[in-house]
PDB file of N, CA and C in Angstrom:
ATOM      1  N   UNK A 244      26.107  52.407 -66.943  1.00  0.00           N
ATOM      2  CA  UNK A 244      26.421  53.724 -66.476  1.00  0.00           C
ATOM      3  C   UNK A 244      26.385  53.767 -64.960  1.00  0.00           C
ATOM      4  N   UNK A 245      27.701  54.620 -64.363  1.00  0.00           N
ATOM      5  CA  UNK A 245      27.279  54.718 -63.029  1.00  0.00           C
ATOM      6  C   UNK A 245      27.258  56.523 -62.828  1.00  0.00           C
ATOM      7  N   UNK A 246      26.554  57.154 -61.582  1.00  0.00           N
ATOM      8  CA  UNK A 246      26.411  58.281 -61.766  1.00  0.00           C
ATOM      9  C   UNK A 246      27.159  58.329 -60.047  1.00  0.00           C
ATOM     10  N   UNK A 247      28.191  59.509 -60.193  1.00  0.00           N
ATOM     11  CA  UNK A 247      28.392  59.407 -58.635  1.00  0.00           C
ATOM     12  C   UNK A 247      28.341  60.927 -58.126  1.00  0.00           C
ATOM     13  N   UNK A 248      27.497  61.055 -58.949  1.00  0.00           N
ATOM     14  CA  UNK A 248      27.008  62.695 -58.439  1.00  0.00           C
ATOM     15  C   UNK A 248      25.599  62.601 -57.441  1.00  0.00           C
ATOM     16  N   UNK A 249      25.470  63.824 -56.752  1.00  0.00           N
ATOM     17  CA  UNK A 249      24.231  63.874 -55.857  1.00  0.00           C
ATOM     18  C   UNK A 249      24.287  63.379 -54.386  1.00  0.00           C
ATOM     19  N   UNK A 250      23.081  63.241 -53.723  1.00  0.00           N
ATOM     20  CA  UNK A 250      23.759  63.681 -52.370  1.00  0.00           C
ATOM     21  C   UNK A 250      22.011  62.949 -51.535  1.00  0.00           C
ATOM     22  N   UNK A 251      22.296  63.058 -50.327  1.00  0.00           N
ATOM     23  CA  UNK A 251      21.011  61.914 -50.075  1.00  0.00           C
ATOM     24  C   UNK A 251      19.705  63.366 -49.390  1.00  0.00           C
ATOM     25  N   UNK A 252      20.102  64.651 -50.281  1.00  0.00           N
ATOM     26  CA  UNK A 252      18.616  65.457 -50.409  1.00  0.00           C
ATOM     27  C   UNK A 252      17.420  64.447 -51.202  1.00  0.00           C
ATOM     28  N   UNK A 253      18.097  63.712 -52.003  1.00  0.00           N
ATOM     29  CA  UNK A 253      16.977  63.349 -53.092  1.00  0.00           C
ATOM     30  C   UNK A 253      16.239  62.187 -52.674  1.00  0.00           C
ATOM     31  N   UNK A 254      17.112  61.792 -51.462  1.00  0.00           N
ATOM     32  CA  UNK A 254      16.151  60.642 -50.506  1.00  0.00           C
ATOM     33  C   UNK A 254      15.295  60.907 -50.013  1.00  0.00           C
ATOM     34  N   UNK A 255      13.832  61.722 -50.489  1.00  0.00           N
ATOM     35  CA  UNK A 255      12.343  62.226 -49.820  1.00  0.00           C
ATOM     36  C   UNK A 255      11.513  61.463 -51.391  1.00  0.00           C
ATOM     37  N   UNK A 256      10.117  61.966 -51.154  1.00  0.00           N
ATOM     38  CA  UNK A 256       9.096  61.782 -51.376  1.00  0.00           C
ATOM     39  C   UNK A 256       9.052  62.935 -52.470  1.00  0.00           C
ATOM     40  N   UNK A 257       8.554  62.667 -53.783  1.00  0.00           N
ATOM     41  CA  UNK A 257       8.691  63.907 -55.050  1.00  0.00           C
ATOM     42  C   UNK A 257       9.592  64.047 -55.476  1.00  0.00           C
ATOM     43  N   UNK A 258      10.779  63.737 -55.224  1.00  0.00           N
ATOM     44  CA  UNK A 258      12.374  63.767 -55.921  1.00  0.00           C
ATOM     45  C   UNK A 258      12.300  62.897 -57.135  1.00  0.00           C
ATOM     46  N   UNK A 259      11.866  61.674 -57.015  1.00  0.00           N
ATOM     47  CA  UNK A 259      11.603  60.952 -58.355  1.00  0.00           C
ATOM     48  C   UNK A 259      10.374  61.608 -58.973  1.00  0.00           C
ATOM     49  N   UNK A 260       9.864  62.171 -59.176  1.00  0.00           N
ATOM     50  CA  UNK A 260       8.856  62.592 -59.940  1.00  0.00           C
ATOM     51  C   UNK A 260       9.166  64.132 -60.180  1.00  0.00           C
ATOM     52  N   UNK A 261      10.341  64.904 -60.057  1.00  0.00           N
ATOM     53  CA  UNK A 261      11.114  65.760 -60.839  1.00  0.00           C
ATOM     54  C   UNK A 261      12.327  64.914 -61.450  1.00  0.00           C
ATOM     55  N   UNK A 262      12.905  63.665 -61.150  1.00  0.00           N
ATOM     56  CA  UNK A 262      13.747  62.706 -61.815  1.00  0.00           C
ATOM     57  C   UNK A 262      13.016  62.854 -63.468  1.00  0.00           C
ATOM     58  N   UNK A 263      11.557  61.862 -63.159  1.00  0.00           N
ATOM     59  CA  UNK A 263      11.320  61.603 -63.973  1.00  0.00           C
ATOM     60  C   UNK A 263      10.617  62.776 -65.025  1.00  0.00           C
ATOM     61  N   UNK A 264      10.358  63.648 -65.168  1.00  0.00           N
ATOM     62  CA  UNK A 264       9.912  65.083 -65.325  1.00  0.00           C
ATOM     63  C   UNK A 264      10.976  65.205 -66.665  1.00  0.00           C
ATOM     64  N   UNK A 265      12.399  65.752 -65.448  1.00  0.00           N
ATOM     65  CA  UNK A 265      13.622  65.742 -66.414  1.00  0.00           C
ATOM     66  C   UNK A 265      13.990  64.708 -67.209  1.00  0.00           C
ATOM     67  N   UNK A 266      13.607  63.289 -67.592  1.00  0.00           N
ATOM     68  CA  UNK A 266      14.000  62.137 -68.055  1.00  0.00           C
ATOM     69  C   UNK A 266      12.703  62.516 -69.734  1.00  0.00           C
ATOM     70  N   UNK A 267      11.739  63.107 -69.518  1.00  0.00           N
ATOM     71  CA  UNK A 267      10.318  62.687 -70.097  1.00  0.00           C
ATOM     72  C   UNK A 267      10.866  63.878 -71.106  1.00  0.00           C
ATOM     73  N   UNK A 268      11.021  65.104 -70.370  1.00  0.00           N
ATOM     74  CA  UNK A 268      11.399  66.221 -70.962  1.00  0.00           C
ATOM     75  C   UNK A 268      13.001  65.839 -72.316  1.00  0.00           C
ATOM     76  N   UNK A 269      13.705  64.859 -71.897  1.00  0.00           N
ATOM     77  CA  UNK A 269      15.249  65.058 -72.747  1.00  0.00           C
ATOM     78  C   UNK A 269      14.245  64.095 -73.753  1.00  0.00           C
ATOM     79  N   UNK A 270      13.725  62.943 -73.365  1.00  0.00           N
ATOM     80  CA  UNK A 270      13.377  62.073 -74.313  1.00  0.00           C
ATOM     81  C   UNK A 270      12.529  62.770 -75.118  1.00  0.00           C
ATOM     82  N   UNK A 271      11.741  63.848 -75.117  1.00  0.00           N
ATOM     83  CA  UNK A 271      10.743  64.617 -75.538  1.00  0.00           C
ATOM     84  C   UNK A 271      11.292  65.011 -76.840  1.00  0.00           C
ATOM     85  N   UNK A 272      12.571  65.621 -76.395  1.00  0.00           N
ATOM     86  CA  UNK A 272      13.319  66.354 -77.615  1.00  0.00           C
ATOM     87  C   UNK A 272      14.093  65.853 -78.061  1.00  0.00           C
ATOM     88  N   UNK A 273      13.845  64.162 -78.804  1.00  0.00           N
ATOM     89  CA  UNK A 273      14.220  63.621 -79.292  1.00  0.00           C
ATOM     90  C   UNK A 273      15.717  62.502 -78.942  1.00  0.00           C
ATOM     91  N   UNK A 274      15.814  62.639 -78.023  1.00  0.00           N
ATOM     92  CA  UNK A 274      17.119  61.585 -77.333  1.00  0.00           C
ATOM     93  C   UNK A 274      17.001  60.248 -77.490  1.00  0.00           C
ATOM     94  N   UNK A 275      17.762  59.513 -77.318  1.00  0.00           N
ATOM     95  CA  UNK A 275      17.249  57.772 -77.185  1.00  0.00           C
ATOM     96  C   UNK A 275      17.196  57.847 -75.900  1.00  0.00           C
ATOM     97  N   UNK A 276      16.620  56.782 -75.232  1.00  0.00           N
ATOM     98  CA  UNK A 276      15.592  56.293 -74.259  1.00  0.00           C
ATOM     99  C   UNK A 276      17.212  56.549 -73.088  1.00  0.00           C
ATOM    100  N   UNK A 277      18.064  55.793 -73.514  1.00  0.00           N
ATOM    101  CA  UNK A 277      19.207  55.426 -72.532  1.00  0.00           C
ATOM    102  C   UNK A 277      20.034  56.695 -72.029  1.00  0.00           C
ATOM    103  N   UNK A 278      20.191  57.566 -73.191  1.00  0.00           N
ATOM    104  CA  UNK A 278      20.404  58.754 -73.310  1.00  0.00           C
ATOM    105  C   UNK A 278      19.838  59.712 -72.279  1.00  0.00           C
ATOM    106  N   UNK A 279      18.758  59.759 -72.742  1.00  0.00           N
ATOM    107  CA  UNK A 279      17.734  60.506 -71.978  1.00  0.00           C
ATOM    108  C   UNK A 279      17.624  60.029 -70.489  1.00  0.00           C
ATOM    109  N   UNK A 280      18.136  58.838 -69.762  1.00  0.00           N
ATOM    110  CA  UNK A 280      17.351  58.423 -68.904  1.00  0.00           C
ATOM    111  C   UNK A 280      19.465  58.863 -67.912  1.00  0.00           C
ATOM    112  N   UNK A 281      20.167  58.653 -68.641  1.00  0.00           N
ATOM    113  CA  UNK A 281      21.274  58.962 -68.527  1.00  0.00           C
ATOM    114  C   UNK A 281      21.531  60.374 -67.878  1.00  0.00           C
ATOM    115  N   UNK A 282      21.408  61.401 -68.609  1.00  0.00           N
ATOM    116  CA  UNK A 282      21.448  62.837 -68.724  1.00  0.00           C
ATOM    117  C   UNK A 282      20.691  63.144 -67.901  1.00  0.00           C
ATOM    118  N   UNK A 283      19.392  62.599 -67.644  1.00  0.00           N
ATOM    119  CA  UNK A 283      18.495  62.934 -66.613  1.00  0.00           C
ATOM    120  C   UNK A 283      18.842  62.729 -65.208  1.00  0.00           C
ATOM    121  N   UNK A 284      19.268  61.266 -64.811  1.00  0.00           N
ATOM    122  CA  UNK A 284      19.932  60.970 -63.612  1.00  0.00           C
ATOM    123  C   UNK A 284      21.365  62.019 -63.228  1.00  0.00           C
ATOM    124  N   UNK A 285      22.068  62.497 -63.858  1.00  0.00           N
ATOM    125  CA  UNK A 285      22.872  63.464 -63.913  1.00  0.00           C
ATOM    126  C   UNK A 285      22.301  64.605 -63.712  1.00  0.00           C
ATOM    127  N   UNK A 286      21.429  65.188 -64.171  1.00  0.00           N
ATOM    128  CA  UNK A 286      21.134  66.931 -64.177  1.00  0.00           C
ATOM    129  C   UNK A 286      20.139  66.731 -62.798  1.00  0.00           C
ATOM    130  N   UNK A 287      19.512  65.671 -62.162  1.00  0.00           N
ATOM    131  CA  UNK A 287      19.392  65.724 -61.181  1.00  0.00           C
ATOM    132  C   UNK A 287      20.183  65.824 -60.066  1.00  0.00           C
ATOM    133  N   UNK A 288      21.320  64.908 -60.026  1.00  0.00           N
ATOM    134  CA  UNK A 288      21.926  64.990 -59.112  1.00  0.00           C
ATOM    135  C   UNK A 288      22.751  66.082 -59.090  1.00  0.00           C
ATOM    136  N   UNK A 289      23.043  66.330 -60.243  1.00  0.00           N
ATOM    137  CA  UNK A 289      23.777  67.993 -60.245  1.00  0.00           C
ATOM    138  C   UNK A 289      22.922  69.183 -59.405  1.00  0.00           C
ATOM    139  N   UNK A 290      21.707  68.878 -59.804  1.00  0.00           N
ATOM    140  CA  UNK A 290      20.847  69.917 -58.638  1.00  0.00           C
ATOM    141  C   UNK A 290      20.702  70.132 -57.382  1.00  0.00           C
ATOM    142  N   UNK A 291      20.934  68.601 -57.450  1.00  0.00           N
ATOM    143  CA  UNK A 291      20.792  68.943 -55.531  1.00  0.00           C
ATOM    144  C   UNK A 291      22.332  68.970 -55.184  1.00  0.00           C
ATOM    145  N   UNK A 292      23.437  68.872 -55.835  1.00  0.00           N
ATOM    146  CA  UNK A 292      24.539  68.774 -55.323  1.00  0.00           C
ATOM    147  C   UNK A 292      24.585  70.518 -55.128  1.00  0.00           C
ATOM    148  N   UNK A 293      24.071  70.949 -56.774  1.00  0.00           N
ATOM    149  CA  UNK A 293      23.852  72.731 -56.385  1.00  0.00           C
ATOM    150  C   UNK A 293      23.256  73.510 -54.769  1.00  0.00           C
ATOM    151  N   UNK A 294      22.149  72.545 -54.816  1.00  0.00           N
ATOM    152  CA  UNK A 294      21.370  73.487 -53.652  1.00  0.00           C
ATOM    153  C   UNK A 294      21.873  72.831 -52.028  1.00  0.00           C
ATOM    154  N   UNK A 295      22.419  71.823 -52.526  1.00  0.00           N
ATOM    155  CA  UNK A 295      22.984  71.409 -50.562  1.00  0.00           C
ATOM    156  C   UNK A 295      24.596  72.338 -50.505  1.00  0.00           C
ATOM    157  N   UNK A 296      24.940  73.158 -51.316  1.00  0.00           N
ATOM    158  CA  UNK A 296      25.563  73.858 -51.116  1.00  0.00           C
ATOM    159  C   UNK A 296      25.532  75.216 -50.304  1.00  0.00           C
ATOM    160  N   UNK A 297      24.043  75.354 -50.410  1.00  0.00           N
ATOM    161  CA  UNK A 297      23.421  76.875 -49.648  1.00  0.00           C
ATOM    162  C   UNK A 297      22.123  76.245 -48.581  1.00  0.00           C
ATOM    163  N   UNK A 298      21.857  75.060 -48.907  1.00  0.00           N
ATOM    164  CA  UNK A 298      20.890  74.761 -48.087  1.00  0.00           C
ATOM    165  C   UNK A 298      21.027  73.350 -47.202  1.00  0.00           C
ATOM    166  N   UNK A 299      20.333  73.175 -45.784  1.00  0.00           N
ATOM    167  CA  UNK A 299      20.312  71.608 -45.563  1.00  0.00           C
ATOM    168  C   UNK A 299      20.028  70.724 -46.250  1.00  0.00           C
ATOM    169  N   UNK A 300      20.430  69.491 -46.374  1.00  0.00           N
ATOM    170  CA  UNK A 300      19.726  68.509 -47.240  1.00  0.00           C
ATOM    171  C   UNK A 300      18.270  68.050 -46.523  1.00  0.00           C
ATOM    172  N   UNK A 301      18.145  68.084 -45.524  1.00  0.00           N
ATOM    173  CA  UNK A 301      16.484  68.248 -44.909  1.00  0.00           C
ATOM    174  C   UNK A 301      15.369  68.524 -45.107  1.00  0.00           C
ATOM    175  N   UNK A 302      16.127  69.974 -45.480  1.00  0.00           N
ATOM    176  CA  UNK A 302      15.022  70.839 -45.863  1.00  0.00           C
ATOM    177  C   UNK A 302      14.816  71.056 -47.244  1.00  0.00           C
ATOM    178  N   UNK A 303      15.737  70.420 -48.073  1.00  0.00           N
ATOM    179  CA  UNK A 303      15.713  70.631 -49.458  1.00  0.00           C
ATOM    180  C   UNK A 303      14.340  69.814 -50.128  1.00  0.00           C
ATOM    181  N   UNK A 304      13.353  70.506 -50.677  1.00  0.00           N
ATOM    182  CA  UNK A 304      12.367  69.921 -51.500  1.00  0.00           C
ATOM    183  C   UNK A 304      12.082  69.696 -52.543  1.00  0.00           C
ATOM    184  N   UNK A 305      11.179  68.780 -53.691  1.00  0.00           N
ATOM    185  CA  UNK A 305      10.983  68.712 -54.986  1.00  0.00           C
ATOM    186  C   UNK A 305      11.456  70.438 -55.488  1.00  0.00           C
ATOM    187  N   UNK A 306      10.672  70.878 -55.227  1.00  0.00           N
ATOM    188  CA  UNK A 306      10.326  72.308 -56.023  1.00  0.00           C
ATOM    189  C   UNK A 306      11.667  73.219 -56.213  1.00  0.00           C
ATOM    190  N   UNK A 307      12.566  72.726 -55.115  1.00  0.00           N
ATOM    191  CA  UNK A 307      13.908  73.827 -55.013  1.00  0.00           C
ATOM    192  C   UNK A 307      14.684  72.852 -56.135  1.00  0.00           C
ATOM    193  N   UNK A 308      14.588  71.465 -56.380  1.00  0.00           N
ATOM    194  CA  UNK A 308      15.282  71.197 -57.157  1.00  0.00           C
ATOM    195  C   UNK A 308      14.544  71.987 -58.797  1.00  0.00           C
ATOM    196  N   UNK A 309      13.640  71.926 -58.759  1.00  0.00           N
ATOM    197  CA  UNK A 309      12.896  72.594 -59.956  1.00  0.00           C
ATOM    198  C   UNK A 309      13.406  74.016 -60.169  1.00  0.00           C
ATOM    199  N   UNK A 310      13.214  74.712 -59.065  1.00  0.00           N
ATOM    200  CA  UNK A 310      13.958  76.234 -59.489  1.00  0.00           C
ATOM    201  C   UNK A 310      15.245  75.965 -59.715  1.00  0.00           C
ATOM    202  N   UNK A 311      16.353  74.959 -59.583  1.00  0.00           N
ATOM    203  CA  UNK A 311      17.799  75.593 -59.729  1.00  0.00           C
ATOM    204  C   UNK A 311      18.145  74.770 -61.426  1.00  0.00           C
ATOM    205  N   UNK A 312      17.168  74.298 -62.172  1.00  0.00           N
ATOM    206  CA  UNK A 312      17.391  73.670 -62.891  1.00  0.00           C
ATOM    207  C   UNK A 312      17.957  74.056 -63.825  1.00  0.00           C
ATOM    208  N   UNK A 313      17.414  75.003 -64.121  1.00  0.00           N
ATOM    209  CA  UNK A 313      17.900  76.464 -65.703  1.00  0.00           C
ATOM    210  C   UNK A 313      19.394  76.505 -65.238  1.00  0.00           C
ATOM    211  N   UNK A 314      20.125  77.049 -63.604  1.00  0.00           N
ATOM    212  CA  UNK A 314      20.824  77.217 -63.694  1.00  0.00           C
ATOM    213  C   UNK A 314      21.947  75.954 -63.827  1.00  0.00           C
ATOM    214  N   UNK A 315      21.649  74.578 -63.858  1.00  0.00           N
ATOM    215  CA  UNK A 315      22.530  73.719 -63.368  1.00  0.00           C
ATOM    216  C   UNK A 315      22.173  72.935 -65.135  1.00  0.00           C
ATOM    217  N   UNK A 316      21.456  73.563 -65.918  1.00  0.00           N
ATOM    218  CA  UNK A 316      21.459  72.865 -67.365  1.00  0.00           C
ATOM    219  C   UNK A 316      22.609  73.978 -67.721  1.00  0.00           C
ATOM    220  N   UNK A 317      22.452  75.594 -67.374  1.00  0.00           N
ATOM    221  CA  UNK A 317      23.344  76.275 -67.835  1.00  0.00           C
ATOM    222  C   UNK A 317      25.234  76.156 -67.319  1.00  0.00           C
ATOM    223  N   UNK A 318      25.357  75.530 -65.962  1.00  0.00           N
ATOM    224  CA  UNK A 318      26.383  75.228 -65.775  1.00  0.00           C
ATOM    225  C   UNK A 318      27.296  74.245 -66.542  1.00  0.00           C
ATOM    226  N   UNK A 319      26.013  73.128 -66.901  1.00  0.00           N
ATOM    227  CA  UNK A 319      26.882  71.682 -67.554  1.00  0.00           C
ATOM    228  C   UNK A 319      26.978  71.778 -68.824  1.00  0.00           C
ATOM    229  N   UNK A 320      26.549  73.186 -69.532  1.00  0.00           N
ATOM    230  CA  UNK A 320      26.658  73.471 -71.111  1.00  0.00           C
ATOM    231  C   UNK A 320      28.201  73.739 -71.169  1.00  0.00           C
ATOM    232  N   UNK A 321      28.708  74.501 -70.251  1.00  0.00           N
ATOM    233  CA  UNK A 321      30.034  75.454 -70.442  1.00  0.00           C
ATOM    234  C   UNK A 321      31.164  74.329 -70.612  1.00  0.00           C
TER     235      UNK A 321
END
């Protein structure tokens, strides 16, 4: 798999540990491992591709990727 979504916000410190958050969470609810680890690398980078839209990538932190999440699981349903 290659993922060519996302943007270099996620190049800080805590970005992998909402990566892995979202990876723990798909596998949780039953996914296979590859699946899960798949979908996860995606709905991340979908997030920050969301929030460097309104924000610097600088200033973008773990936690803002955490709030836009609901909306960027609800975007990739449609």
């Amino acid at each position: 798999y290659m993922n060519t979504a996302g943007n270099h916000a996620l190049a800080k410190g805590g970005s992998g540990d909402v990566l892995c958050g979202i990876l723990t969470g798909l596998y949780a609810q039953g996914k296979e491992a590859l699946q899960a680890a798949a979908a996860a690398v995606y709905v991340h980078a979908c997030a920050a591709d969301e929030l460097i839209q309104r924000m610097d990538a600088y200033s973008i932190q773990p936690n803002d990727l955490i709030a836009v999440l609901s909306d960027t699981y609800r975007k990739l349903k449609r």
